[in-house]
Coordinates of C-alpha atoms in Angstrom, one line a residue:
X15 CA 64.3 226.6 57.4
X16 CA 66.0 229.3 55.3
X17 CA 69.2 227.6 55.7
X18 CA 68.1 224.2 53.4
X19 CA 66.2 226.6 51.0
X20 CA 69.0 228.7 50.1
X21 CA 71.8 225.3 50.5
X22 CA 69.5 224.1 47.1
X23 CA 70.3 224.8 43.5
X24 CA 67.5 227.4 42.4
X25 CA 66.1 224.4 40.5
X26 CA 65.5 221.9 43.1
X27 CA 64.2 224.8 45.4
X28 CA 61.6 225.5 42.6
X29 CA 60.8 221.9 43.3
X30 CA 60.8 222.3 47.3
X31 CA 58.2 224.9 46.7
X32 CA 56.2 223.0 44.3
X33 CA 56.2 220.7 46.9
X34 CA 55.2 222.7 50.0
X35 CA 58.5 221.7 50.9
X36 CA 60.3 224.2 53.7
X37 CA 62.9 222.5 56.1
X38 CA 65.3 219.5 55.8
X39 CA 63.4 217.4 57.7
X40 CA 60.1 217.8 55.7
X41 CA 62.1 217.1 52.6
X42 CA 62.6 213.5 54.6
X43 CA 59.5 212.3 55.7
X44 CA 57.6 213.8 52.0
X45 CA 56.1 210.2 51.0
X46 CA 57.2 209.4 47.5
X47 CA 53.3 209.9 46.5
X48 CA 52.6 213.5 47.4
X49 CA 55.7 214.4 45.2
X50 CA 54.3 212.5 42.4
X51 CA 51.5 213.7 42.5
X52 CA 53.5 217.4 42.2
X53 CA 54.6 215.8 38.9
X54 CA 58.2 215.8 40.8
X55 CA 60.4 213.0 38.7
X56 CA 61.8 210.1 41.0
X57 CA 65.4 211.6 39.5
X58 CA 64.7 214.9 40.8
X59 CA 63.3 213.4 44.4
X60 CA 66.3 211.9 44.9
X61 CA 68.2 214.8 44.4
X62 CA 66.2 216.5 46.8
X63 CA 66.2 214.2 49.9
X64 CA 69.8 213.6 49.2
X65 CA 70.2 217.1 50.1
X66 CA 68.3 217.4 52.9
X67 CA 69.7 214.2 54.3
X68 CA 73.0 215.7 53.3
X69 CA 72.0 219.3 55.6
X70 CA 71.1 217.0 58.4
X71 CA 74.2 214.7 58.2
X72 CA 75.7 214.2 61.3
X73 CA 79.6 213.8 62.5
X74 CA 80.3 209.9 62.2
X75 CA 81.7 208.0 65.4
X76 CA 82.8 205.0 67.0
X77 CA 80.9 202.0 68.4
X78 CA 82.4 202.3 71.6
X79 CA 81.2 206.2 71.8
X80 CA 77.8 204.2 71.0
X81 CA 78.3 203.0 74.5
X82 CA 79.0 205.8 76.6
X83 CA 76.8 208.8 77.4
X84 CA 74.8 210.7 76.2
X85 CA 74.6 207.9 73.4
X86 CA 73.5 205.0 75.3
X87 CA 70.6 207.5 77.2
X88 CA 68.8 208.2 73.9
X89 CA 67.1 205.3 74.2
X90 CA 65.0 203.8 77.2
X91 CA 63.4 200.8 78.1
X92 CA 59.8 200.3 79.5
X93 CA 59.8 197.6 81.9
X94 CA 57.3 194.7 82.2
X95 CA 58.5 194.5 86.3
X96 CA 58.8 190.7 85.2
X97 CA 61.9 188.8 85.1
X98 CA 61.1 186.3 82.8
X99 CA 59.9 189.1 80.1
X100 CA 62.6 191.6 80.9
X101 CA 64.8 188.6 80.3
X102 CA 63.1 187.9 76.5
X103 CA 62.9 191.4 75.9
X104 CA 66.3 192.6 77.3
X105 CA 65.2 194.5 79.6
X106 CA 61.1 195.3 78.3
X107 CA 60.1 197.8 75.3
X108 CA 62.5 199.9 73.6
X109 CA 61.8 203.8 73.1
X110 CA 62.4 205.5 69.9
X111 CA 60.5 202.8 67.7
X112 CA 56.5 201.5 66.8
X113 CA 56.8 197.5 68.8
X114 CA 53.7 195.4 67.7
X115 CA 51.8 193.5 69.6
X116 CA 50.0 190.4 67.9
X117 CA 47.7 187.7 68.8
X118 CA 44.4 186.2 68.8
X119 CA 41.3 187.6 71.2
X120 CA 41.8 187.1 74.6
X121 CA 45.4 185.9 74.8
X122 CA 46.4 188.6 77.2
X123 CA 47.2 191.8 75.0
X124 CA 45.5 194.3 76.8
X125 CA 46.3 192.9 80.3
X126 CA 49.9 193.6 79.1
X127 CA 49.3 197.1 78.0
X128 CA 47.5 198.2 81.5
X129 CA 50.4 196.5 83.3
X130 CA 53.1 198.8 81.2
X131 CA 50.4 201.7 81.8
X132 CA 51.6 201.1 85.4
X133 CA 55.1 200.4 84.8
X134 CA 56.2 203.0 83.0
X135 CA 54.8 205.7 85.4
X136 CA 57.6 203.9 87.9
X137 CA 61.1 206.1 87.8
X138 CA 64.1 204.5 86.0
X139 CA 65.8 202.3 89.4
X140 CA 62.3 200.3 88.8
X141 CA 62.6 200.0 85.0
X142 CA 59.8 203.2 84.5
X143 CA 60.5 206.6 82.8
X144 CA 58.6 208.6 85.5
X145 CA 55.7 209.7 82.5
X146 CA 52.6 209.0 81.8
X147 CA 50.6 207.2 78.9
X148 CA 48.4 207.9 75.8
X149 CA 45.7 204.7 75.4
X150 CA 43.7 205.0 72.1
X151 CA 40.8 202.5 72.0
X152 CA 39.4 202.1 68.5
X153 CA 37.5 198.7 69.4
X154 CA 36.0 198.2 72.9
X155 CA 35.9 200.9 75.8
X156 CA 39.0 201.7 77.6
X157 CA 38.8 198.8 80.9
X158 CA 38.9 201.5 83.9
X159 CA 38.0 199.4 86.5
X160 CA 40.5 196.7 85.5
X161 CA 43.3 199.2 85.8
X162 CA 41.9 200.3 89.0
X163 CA 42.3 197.0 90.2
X164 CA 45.9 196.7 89.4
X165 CA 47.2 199.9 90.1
X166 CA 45.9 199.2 94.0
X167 CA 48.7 196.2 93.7
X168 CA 51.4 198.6 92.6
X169 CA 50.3 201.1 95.5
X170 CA 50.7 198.4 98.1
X171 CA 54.2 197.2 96.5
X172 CA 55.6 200.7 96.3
X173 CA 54.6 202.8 99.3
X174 CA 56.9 205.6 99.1
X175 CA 56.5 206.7 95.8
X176 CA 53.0 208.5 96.1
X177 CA 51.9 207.9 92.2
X178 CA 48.3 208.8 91.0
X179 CA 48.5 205.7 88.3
X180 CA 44.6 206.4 87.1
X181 CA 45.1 210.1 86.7
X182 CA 48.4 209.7 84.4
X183 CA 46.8 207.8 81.9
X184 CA 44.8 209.9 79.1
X185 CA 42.6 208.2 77.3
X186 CA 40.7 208.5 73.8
X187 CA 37.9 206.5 72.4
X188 CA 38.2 206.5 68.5
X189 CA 36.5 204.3 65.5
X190 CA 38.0 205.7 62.3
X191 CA 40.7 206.2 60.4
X192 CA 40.6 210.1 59.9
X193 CA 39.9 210.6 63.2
X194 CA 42.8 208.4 64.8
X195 CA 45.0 210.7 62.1
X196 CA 43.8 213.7 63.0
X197 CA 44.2 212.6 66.8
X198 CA 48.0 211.5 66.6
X199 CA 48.7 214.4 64.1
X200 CA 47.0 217.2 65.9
X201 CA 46.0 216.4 69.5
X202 CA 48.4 214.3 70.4
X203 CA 51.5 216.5 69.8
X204 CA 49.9 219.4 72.0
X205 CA 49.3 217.0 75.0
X206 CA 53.1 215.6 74.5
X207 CA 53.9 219.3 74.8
X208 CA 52.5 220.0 78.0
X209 CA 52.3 216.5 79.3
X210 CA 55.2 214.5 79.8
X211 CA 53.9 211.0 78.0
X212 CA 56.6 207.9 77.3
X213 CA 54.1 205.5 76.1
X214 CA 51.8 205.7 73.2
X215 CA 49.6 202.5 72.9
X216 CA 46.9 202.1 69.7
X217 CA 44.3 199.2 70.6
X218 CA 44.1 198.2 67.8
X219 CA 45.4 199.3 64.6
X220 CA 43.9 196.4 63.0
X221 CA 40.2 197.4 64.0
X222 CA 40.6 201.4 61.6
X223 CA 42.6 199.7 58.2
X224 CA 41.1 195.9 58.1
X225 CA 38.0 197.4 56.6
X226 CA 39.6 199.8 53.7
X227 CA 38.9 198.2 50.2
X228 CA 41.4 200.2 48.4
X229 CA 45.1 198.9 49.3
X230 CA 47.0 201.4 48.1
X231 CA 44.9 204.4 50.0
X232 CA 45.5 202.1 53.1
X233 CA 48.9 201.6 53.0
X234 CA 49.3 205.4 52.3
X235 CA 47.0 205.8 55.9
X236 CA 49.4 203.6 57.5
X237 CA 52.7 204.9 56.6
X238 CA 51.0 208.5 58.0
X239 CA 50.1 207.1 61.0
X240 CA 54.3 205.4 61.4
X241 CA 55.1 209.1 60.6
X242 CA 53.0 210.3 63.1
X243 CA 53.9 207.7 65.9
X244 CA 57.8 207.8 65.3
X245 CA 58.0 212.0 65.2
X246 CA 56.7 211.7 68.5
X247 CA 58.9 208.8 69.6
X248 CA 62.1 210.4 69.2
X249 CA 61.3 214.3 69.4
X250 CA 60.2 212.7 73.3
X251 CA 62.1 209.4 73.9
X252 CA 58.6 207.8 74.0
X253 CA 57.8 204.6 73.4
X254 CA 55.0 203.8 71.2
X255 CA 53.0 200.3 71.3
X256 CA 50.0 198.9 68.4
X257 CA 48.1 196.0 68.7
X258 CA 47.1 193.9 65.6
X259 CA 45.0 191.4 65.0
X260 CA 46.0 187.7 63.5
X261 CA 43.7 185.5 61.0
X262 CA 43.8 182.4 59.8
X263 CA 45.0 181.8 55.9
X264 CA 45.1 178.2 56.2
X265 CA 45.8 174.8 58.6
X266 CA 49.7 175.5 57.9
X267 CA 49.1 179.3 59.0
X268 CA 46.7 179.1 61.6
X269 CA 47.4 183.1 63.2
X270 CA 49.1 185.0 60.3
X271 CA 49.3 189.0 61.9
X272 CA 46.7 191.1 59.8
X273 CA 47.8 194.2 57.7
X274 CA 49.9 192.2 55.6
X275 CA 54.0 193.6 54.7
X276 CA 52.4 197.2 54.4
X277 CA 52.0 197.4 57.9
X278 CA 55.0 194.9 58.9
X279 CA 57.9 196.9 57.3
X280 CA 56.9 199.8 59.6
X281 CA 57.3 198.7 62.9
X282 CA 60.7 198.1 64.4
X283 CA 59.3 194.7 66.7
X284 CA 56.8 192.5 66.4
X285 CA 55.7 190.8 69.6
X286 CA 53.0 187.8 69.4
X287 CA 50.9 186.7 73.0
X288 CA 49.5 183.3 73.5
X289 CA 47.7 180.6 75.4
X290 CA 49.7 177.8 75.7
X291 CA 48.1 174.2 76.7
X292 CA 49.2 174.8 80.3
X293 CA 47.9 175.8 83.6
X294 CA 49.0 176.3 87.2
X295 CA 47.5 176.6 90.3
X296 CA 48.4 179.7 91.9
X297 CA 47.1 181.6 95.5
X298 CA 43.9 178.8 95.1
X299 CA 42.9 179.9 91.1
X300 CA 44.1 178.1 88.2
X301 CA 45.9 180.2 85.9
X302 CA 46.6 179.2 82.1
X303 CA 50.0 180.2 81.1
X304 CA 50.4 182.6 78.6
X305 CA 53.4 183.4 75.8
X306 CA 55.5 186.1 74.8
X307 CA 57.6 185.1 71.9
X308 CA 59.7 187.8 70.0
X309 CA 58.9 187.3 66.5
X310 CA 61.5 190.0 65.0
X311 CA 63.5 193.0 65.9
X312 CA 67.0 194.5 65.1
X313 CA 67.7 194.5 69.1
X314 CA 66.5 191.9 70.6
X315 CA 67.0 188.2 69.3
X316 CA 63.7 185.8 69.0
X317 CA 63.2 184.4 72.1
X318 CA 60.2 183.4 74.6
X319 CA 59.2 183.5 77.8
X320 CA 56.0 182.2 79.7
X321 CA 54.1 184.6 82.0
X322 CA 50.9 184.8 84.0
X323 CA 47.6 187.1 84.8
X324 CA 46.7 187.4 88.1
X325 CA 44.5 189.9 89.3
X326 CA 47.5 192.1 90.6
X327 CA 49.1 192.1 86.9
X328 CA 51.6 190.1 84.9
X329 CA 53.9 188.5 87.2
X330 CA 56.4 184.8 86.7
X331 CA 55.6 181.5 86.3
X332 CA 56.6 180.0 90.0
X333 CA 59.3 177.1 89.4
X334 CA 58.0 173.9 89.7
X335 CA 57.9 172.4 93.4
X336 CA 60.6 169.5 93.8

């Protein structure tokens, strides 16, 4: 802390302390606005964040080092235990970054979510991270029983690992914006401390900023809430998961994902789930066939795949019978 302080030229440390400003780090993640608002000059803000970014430089290295440990541990995947999925995905949700999941009511978000609930509780030879989860509900209750229901599958598929799946998922019920700040700010770093949680999944974010009439104040709430979300992501190798709502903007655009570019340019992947005109008979129900179709992310090209919902989880479209 004293170290980037006393690295600064006394004028821009008059201007870190203008601007509550203590560590390297802070100097970073400052939004633009709060050092406006400290009549800071866009010259001057550069200078400062150049010099914090220049404190926290690290030594450059080689693509292949990129490869090799400890490197290529710094970042996990959450596995959907579903080949087709793992196959879109390369290998299910990355850690380290905000993924979005999009699509219109009851195309088979949530059933995803309760299935990487389960998942990622799994150790790392099964695609898990051997943690727990952190569900935010900000639209309809937390669905308990449907989660029972699954996790009794994942008992009987994996015996001899003696996982409580309900008890390692914490849940909170929120319907406002302060509060979900407040809650990721404040309440969820002190159970990350203590609690060891690799996936952070909002339902929905969509349902707190859709009803903000001033844009500017909203995209100002968002870009907290990214702060928020990605702190935690990397200070724990966590992966962190928000669901948003589509609309329709016209016949050409029929589901266009809500929260416009404010929201967009946050996350690092944005997933979309949907029905397709399809079903298959499977165990004696008929089953519709849903979609997961990468939309964009700097790891994983776009691809789909088509899954499932049975009452034991997500699981593969059978092939067809010849």
């Amino acid at each position: 802390m004293e170290d980037f302080l006393e690295s600064l030229s006394p004028y821009l440390k008059q201007l870190a302390e203008k601007a509550c400003i203590n560590d390297a780090h802070q100097a970073i993640l400052t939004p633009q606005a709060h050092m406006l608002l400290k009549d800071i000059t866009e010259e001057d803000m550069h200078a400062l964040k150049a010099a914090a970014a220049k404190l926290l430089a690290k030594p450059t290295i080689t693509a292949s080092e990129l490869s090799n440990l400890p490197y290529s541990k710094r970042y996990s995947r959450v596995s959907f235990a579903c080949t087709a999925l793992n196959k879109c995905t390369r290998g299910g949700i990355l850690t380290r970054g905000i993924t979005e999941f999009c699509g219109s009511a009851s195309a088979g978000k949530t059933q995803l979510l309760l299935h990487l609930c389960l998942t990622v509780q799994l150790n790392d030879e099964l695609g898990g991270l051997s943690g727990g989860v952190a569900f935010i509900c900000t639209e309809n209750r937390f669905p308990s029983k449907r989660l029972f229901e699954m996790s009794k599958y994942f008992i009987r598929k994996f015996p001899a690992y003696e996982i409580n799946y309900m008890a390692n998922v914490h849940v909170e019920q929120l319907h406002e914006t302060d509060a979900l700040l407040k809650c990721v700010g404040e309440r969820l770093p002190a159970l990350m401390s203590s609690t060891c949680i690799k996936l952070i999944i909002i339902d929905s974010v969509a349902a707190v900023f859709r009803t903000y009439t001033d844009y500017a104040e909203r995209s100002r709430d968002m870009r907290r809430l990214a702060n928020h979300l990605l702190n935690l992501a990397y200070k724990y190798n966590s992966a962190v998961i928000c669901v948003n709502q589509v609309a329709t903007v016209n016949e050409q655009h029929p589901d266009v994902p809500c929260l416009g570019l404010s929201w967009a340019h946050l996350g690092r992947t944005r997933i979309r789930i949907s029905k397709i005109p399809k079903q298959i008979k499977l165990q004696g129900s008929l089953l519709t066939v849903r979609k997961l179709e990468v939309m964009y992310s700097p790891d994983t090209p776009n691809d789909f795949a088509e899954f499932l919902i049975t009452k034991d989880g997500v699981v593969d479209v059978p092939p067809p019978l010849k």
